CSV table of C-alpha atoms in Angstrom, one decimal:
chain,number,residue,atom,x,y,z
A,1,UNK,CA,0.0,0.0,0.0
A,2,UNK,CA,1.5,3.4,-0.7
A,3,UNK,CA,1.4,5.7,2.1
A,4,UNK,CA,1.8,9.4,2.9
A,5,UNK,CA,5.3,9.2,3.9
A,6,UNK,CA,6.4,11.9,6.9
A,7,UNK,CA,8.6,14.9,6.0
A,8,UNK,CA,11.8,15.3,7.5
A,9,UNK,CA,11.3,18.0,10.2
A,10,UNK,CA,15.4,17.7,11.1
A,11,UNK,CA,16.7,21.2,11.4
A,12,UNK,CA,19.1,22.6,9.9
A,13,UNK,CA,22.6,22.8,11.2
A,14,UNK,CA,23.5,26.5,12.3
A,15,UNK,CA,26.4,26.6,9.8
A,16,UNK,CA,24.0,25.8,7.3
A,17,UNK,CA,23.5,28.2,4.4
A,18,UNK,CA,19.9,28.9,4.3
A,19,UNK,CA,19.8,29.8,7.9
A,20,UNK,CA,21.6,33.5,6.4
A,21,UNK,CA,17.9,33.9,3.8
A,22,UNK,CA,16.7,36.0,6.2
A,23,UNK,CA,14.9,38.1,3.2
A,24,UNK,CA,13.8,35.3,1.3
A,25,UNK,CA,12.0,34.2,4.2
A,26,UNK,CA,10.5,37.1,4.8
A,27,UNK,CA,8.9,37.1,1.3
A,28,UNK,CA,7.8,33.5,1.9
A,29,UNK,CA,5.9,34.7,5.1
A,30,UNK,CA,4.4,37.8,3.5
A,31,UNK,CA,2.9,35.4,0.7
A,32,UNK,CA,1.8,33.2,3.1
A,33,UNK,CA,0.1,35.6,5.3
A,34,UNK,CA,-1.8,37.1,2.2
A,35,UNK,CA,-3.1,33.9,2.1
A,36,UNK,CA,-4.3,33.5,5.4
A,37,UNK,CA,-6.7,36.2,5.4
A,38,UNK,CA,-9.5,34.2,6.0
A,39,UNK,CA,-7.6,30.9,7.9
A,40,UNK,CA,-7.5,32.1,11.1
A,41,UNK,CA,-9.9,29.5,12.3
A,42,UNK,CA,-7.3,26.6,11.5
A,43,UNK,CA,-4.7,25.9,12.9
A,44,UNK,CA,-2.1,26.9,11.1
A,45,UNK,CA,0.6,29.5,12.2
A,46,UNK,CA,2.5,31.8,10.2
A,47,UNK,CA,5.6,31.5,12.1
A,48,UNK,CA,5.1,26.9,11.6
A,49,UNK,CA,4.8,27.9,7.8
A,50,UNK,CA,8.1,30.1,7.9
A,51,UNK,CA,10.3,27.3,9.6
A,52,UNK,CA,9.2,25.1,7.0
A,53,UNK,CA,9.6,27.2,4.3
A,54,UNK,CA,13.1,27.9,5.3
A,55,UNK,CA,13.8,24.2,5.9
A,56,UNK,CA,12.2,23.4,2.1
A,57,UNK,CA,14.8,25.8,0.7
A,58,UNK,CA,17.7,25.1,3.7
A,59,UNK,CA,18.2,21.6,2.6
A,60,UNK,CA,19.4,20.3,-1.3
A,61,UNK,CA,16.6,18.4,-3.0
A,62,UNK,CA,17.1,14.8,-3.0
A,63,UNK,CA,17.9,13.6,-6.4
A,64,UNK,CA,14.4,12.6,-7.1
A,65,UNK,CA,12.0,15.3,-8.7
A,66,UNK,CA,8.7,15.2,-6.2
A,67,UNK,CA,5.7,16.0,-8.6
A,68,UNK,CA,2.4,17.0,-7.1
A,69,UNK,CA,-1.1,16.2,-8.1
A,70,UNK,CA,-3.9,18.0,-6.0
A,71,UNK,CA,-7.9,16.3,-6.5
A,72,UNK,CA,-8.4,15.9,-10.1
A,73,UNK,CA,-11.0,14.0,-11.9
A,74,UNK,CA,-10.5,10.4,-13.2
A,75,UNK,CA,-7.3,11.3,-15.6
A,76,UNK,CA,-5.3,11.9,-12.8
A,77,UNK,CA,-4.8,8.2,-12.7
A,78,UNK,CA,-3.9,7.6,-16.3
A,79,UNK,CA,-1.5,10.6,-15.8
A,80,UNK,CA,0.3,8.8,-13.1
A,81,UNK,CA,0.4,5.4,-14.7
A,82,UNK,CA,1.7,7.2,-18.3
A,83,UNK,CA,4.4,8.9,-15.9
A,84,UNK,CA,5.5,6.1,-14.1
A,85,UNK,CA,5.9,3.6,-17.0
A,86,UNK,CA,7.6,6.4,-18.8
A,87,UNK,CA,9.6,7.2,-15.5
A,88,UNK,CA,12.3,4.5,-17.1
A,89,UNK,CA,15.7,6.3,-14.7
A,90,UNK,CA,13.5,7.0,-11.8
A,91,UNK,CA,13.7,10.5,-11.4
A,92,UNK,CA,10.5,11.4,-10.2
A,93,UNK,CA,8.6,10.7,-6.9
A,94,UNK,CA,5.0,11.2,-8.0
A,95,UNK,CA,2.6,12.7,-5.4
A,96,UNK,CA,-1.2,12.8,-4.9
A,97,UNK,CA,-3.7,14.3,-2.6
A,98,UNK,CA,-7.5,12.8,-2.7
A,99,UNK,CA,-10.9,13.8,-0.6
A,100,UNK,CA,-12.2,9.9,-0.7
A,101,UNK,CA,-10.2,6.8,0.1
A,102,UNK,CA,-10.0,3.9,-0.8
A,103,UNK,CA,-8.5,4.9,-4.0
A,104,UNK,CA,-7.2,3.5,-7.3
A,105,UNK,CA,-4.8,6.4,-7.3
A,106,UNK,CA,-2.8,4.2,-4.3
A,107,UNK,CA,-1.9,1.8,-7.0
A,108,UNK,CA,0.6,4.2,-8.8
A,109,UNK,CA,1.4,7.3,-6.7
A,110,UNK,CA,4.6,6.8,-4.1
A,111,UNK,CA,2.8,8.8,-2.0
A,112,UNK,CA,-1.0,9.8,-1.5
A,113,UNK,CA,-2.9,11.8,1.3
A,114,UNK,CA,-5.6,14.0,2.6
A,115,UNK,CA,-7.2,16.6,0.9
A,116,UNK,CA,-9.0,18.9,3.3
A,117,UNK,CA,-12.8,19.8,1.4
A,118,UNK,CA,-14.8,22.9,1.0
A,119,UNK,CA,-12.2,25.2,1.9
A,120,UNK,CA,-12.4,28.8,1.1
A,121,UNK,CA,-10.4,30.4,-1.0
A,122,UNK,CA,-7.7,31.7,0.7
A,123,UNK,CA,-7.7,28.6,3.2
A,124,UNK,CA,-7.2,26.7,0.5
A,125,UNK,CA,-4.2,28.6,-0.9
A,126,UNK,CA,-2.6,28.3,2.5
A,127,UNK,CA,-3.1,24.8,2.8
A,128,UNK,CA,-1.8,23.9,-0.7
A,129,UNK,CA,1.6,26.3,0.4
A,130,UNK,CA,1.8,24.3,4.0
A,131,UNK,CA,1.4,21.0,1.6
A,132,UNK,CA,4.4,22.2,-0.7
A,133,UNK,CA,6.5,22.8,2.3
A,134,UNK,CA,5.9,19.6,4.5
A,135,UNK,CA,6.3,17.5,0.9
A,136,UNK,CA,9.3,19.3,-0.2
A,137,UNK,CA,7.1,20.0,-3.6
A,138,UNK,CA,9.5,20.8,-6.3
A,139,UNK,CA,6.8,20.8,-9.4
A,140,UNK,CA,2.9,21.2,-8.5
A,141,UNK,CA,0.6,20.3,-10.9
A,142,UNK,CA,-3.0,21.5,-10.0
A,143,UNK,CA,-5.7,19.8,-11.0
A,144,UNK,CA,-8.6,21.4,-8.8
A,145,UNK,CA,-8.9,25.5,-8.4
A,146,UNK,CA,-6.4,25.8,-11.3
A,147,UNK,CA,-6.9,29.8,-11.8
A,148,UNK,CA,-7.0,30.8,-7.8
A,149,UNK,CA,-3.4,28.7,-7.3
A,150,UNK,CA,-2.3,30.4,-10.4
A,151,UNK,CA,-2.6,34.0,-8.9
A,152,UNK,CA,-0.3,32.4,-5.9
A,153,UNK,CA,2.6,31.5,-8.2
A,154,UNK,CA,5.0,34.2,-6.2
A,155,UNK,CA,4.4,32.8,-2.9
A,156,UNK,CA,5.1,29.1,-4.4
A,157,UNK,CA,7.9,29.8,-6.6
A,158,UNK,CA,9.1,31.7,-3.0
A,159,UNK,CA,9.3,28.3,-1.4
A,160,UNK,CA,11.1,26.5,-4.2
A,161,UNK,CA,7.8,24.9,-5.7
A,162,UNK,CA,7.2,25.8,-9.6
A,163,UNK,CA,4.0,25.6,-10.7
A,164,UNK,CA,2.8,24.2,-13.9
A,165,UNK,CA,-0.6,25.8,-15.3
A,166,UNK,CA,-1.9,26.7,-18.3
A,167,UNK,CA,-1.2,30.6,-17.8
A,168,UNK,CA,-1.6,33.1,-15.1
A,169,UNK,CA,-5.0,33.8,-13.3
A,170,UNK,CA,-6.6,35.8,-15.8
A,171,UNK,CA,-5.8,33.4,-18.5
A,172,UNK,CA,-7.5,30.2,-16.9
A,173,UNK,CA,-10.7,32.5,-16.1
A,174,UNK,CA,-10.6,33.5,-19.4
A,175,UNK,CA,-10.4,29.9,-20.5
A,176,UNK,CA,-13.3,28.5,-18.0
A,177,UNK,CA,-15.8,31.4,-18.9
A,178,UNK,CA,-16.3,30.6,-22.3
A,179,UNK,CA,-18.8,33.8,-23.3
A,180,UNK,CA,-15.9,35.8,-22.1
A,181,UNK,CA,-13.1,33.2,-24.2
A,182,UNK,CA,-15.5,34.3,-27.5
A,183,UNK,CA,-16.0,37.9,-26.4
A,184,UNK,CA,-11.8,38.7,-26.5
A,185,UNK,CA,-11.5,37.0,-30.0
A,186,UNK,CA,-13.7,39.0,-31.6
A,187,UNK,CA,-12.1,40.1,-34.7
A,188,UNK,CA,-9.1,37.6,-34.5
A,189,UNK,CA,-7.9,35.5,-36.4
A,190,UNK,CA,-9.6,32.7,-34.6
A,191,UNK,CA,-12.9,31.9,-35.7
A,192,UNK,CA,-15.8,31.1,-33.3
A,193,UNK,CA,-19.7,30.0,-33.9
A,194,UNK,CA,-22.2,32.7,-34.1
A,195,UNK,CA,-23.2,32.9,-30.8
A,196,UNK,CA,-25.8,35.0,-27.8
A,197,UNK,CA,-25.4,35.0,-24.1
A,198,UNK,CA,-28.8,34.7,-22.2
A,199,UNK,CA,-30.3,33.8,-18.6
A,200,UNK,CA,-33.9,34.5,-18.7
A,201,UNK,CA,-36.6,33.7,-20.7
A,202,UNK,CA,-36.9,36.7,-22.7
A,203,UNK,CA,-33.2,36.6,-23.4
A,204,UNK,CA,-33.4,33.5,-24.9
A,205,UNK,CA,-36.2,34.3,-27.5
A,206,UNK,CA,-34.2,37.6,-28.1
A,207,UNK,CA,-31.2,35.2,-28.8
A,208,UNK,CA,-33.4,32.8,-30.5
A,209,UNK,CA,-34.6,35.3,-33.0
A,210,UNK,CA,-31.4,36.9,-33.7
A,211,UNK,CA,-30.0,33.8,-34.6
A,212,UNK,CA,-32.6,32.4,-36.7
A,213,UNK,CA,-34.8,30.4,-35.0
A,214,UNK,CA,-36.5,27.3,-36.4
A,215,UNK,CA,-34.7,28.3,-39.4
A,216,UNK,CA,-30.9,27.8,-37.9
A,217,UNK,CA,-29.7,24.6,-36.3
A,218,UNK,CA,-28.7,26.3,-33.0
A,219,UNK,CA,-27.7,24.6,-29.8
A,220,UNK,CA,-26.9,25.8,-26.1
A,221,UNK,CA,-24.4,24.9,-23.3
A,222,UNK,CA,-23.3,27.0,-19.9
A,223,UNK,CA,-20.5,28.9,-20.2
A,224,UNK,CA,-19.0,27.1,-17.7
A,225,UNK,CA,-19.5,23.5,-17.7
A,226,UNK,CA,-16.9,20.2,-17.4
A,227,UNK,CA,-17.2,17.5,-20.0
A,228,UNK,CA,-19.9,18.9,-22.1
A,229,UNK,CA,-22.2,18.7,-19.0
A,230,UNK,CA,-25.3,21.0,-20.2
A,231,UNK,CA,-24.6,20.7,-23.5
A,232,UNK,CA,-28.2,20.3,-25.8
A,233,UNK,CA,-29.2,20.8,-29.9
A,234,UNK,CA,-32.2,22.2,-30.0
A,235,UNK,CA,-34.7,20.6,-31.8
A,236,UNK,CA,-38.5,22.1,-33.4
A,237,UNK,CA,-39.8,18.8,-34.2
A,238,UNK,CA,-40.3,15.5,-32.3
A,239,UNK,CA,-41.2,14.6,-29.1
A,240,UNK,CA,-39.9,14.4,-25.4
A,241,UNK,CA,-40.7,11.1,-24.9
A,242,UNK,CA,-39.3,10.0,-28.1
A,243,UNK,CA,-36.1,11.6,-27.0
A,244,UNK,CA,-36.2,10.3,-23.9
A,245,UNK,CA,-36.9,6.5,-25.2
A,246,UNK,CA,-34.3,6.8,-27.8
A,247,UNK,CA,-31.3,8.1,-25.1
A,248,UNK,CA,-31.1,11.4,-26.9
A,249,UNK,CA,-29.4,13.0,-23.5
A,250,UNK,CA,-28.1,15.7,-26.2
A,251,UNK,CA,-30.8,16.6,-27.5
A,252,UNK,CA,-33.9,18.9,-26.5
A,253,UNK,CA,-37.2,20.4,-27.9
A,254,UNK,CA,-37.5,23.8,-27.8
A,255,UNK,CA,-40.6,24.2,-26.0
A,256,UNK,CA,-39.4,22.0,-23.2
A,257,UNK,CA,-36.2,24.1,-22.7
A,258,UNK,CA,-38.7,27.1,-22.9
A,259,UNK,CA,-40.5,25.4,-20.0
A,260,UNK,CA,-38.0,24.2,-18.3
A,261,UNK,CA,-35.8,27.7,-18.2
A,262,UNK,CA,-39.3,29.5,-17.1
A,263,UNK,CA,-39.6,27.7,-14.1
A,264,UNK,CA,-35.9,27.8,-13.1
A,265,UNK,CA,-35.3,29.9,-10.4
A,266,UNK,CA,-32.0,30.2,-11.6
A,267,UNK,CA,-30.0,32.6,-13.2
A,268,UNK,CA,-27.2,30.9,-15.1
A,269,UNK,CA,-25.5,32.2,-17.9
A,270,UNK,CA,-25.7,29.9,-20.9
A,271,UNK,CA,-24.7,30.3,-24.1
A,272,UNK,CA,-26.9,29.8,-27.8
A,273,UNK,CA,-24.4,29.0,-30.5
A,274,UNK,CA,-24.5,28.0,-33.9
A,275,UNK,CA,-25.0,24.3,-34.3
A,276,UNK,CA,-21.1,23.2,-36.2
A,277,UNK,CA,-22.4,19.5,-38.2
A,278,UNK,CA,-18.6,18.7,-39.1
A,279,UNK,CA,-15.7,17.0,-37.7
A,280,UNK,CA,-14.8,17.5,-34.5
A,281,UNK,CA,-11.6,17.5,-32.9
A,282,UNK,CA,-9.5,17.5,-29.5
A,283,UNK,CA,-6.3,18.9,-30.0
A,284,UNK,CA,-4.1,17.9,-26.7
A,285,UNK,CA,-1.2,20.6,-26.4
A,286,UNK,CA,2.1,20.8,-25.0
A,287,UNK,CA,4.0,24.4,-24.3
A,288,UNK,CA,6.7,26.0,-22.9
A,289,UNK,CA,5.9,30.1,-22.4
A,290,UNK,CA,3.9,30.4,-25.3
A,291,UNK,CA,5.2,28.4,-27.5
A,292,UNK,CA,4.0,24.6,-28.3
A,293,UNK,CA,6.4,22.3,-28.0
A,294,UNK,CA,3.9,19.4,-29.5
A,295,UNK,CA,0.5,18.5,-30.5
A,296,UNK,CA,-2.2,16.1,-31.1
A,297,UNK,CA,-5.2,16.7,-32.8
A,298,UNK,CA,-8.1,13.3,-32.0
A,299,UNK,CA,-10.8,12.6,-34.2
A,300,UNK,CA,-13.5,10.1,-32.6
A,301,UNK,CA,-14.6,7.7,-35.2
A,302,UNK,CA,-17.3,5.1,-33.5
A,303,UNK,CA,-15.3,3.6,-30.3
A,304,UNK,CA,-12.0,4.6,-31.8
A,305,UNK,CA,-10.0,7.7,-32.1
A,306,UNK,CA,-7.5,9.1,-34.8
A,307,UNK,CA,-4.1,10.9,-34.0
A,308,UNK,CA,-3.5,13.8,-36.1
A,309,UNK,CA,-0.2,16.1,-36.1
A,310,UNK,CA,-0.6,18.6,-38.0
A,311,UNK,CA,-3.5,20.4,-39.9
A,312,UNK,CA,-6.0,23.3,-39.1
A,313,UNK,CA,-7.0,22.5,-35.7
A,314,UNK,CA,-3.6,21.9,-34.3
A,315,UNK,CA,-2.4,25.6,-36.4
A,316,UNK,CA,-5.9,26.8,-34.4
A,317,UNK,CA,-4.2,25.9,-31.3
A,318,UNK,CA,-0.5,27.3,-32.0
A,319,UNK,CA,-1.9,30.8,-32.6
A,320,UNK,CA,-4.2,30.5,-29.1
A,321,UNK,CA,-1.1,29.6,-27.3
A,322,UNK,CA,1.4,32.9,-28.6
A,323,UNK,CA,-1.5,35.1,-28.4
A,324,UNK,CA,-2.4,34.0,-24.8
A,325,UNK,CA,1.2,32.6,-23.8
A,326,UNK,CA,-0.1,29.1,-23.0
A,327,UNK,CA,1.9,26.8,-20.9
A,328,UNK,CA,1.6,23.2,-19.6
A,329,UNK,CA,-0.9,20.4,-20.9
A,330,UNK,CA,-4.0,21.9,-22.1
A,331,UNK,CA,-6.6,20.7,-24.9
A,332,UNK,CA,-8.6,22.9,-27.2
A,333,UNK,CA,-11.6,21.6,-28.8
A,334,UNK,CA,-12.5,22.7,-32.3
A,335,UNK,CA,-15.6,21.5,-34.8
A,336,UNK,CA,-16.3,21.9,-38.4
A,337,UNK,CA,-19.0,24.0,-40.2
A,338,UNK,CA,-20.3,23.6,-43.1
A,339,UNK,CA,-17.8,25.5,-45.0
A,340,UNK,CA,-15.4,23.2,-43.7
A,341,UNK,CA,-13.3,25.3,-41.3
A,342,UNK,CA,-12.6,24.6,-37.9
A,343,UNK,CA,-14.3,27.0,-35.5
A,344,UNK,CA,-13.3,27.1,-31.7
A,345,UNK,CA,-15.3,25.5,-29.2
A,346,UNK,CA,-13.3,26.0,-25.9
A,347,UNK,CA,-10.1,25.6,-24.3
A,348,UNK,CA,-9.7,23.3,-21.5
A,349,UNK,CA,-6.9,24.6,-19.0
A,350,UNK,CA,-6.7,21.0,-17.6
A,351,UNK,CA,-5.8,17.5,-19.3
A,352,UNK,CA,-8.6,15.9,-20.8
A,353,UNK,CA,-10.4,13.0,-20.8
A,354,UNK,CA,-9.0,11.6,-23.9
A,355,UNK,CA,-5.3,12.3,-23.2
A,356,UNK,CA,-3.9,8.5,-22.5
A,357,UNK,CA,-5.2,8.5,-26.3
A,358,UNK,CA,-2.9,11.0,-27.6
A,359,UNK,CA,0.3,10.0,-25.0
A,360,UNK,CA,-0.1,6.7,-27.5
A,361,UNK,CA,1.4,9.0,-29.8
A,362,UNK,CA,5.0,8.2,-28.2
A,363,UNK,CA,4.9,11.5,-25.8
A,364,UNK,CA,3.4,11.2,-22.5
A,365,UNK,CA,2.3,14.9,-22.3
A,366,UNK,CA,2.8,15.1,-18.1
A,367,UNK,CA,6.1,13.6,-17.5
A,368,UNK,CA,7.6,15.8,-20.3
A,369,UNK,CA,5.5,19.1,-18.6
A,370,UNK,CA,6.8,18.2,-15.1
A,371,UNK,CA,10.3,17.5,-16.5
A,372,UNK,CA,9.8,21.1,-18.4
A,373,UNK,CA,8.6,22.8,-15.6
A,374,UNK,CA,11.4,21.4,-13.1
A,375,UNK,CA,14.0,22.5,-15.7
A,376,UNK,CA,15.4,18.8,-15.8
A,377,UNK,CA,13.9,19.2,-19.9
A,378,UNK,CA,14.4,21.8,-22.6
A,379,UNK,CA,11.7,21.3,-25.4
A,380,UNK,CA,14.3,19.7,-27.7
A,381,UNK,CA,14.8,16.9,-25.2
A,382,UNK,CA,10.8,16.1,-25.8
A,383,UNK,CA,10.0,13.7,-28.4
A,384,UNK,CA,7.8,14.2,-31.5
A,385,UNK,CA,4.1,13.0,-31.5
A,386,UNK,CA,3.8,10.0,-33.9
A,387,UNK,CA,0.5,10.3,-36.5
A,388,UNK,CA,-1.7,8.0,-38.5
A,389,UNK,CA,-2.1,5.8,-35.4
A,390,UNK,CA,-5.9,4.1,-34.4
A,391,UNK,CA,-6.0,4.0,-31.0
A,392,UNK,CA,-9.1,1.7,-29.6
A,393,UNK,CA,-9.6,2.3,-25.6
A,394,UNK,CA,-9.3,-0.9,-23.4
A,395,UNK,CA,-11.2,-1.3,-19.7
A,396,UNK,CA,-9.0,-2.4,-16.8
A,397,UNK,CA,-9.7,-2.9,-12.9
A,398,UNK,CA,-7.4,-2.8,-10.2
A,399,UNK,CA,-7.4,-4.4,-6.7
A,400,UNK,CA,-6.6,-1.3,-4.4
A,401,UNK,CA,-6.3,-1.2,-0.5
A,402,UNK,CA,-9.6,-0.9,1.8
């Protein structure tokens, strides 16, 4: 069973060199204490955080890289397998935090802990910085509360942790709001799907009208959701129990999502787009400070996917990445329309679902960004994505400890 191994709380000796940082760890505690503002309640000290934080940059890192993943969703796990059978010298220690045990993540992390839930904001900053120190953190990859961590990337970098996101906190927000994503590419070169931001009812007709109605094929989605979750076409003909028999879940009539948004009581904004009929694509990205250092574009052909390297979508992602200077693993999603161009869906600031099936292509995207982000990489070490492969998904189940 892997375990959450202790951290060496040895002091350091008084000759020691990092006992003379008396101003770096001064910057640590102010970073820290910014990120305490509403942690009183725990029990937490400033002064605990600033002994460890000196002790995480007294002592030399062990030769092992320690990689951290925070609660993700389900890819963490094919992240960490990928890594470790790519891990072929052994220089990383791979790290994971989770709210629910037992686990399947126990079967390939070194180590695996806690996660403290429904934390506020700044608690959960502070707790993430404590987490870095006791671990001796040299790379943290966040899964969970992506842009807030972002905005900390002083205080982290202050305590000898780098951090590896997509961009800094504007960008993820930017990323995760996706009215807001289409509203700063307007008139750039990146096209996007005719689309109208509503909440109410009468928004909705208004949007509904202006973009053609029972004449259109027009769909909606929030413009934040995960996995496509809200995601419907809207449909003028047919009926809800038909849809409903036939498993439709993406799929709705209009006059039930008239209904249905009528008697909400909430107020969420959603987005009605365009309906794109062509191909669509996941392009799974690689960067290095706004530059891609490799991508894979997946086409989903029945229960099997296609790797592409090259070709519109994947161009489509080089120019989002220099214009927004895109970093990590990240996926953008694009679709065809009838004209045959691929518009821009959304960009995920996270690893998708479908990576393992691009890491097929001979690069497993998260070792080489945790390699990249500790500086044991330059993006001519990383290898170059094989394409033409067929890559069919296969189910697997793991014994893991009660």
């Amino acid at each position: 069973m892997k375990v959450h191994r202790e951290p060496d709380t040895t002091p350091p000796p008084n000759n020691h060199p990092g006992i003379g940082l008396a101003q770096e760890l001064v910057r640590i505690a102010a970073c820290v204490k910014a990120s305490l503002k509403s942690y009183d309640h725990a029990s937490l000290d400033i002064k605990a955080v600033s002994v460890l934080s000196m002790a995480t940059i007294s002592f030399e890192r062990p030769n092992k890289m320690r990689v951290w993943f925070n609660k993700g969703l389900s890819n963490t796990y094919d992240a960490l397998r990928l890594m470790r059978a790519e891990d072929r010298d052994g220089r990383l220690t791979l790290r994971t935090t989770v709210t629910r045990f037992p686990t399947a993540l126990s079967t390939v992390a070194d180590e695996i802990g806690p996660e403290p839930r429904s934390l506020s904001d700044d608690a959960y900053v502070a707790w993430c910085l404590e987490e870095c120190a006791q671990a001796r953190v040299d790379v943290f990859m966040p899964q969970h509360r992506r842009d807030l961590l972002a905005e900390a990337r002083e205080c982290f970098e202050a305590q000898g942790t780098r951090l590896s996101v997509m961009g800094d906190g504007a960008a993820l927000k930017r990323a995760e709001q996706k009215d807001a994503l289409y509203e700063d590419l307007a008139g750039s070169p990146i096209p996007v799907p005719a689309w109208r931001r509503f909440c109410t009812l009468d928004e909705f007709e208004a949007a509904w009208a202006d973009l053609g109605g029972a004449n259109a094929r027009l769909c909606l989605k929030p413009c934040v959701s995960v996995y496509g979750a809200g995601f419907r076409r809207l449909e003028t003909e047919g009926s809800e129990y038909g849809r409903l028999l036939s498993g439709a879940t993406d799929r709705i009539g209009v006059d039930a999502f008239r209904s249905a948004l009528a008697a909400s009581h909430q107020r969420r904004p959603m987005m009605l787009m365009t309906y794109l009929p062509g191909v669509e694509r996941s392009v799974d990205v690689l960067a290095h400070e706004g530059s891609i250092v490799c991508a894979v574009a997946r086409v989903k052909k029945g229960n099997v996917q296609f790797l592409e390297t090259t070709g519109p979508s994947v161009t489509l992602a080089d120019t989002l990445t220099r214009r927004y200077h895109l970093h990590g693993v990240f996926n953008v999603q694009t679709k065809e329309g009838n004209d045959g161009v691929p518009y821009l869906l959304e960009i995920n600031s996270r690893m998708s679902g479908g990576l393992l099936y691009s890491c097929q292509s001979g690069v497993v995207f998260p070792y080489w960004a945790a390699l990249l982000a500790g500086g044991l990489a330059t993006p001519a070490d990383v290898p170059q994505p094989r394409a033409g492969l067929c890559v069919a998904p296969v189910q697997e189940c793991r014994v893991v400890p009660a």
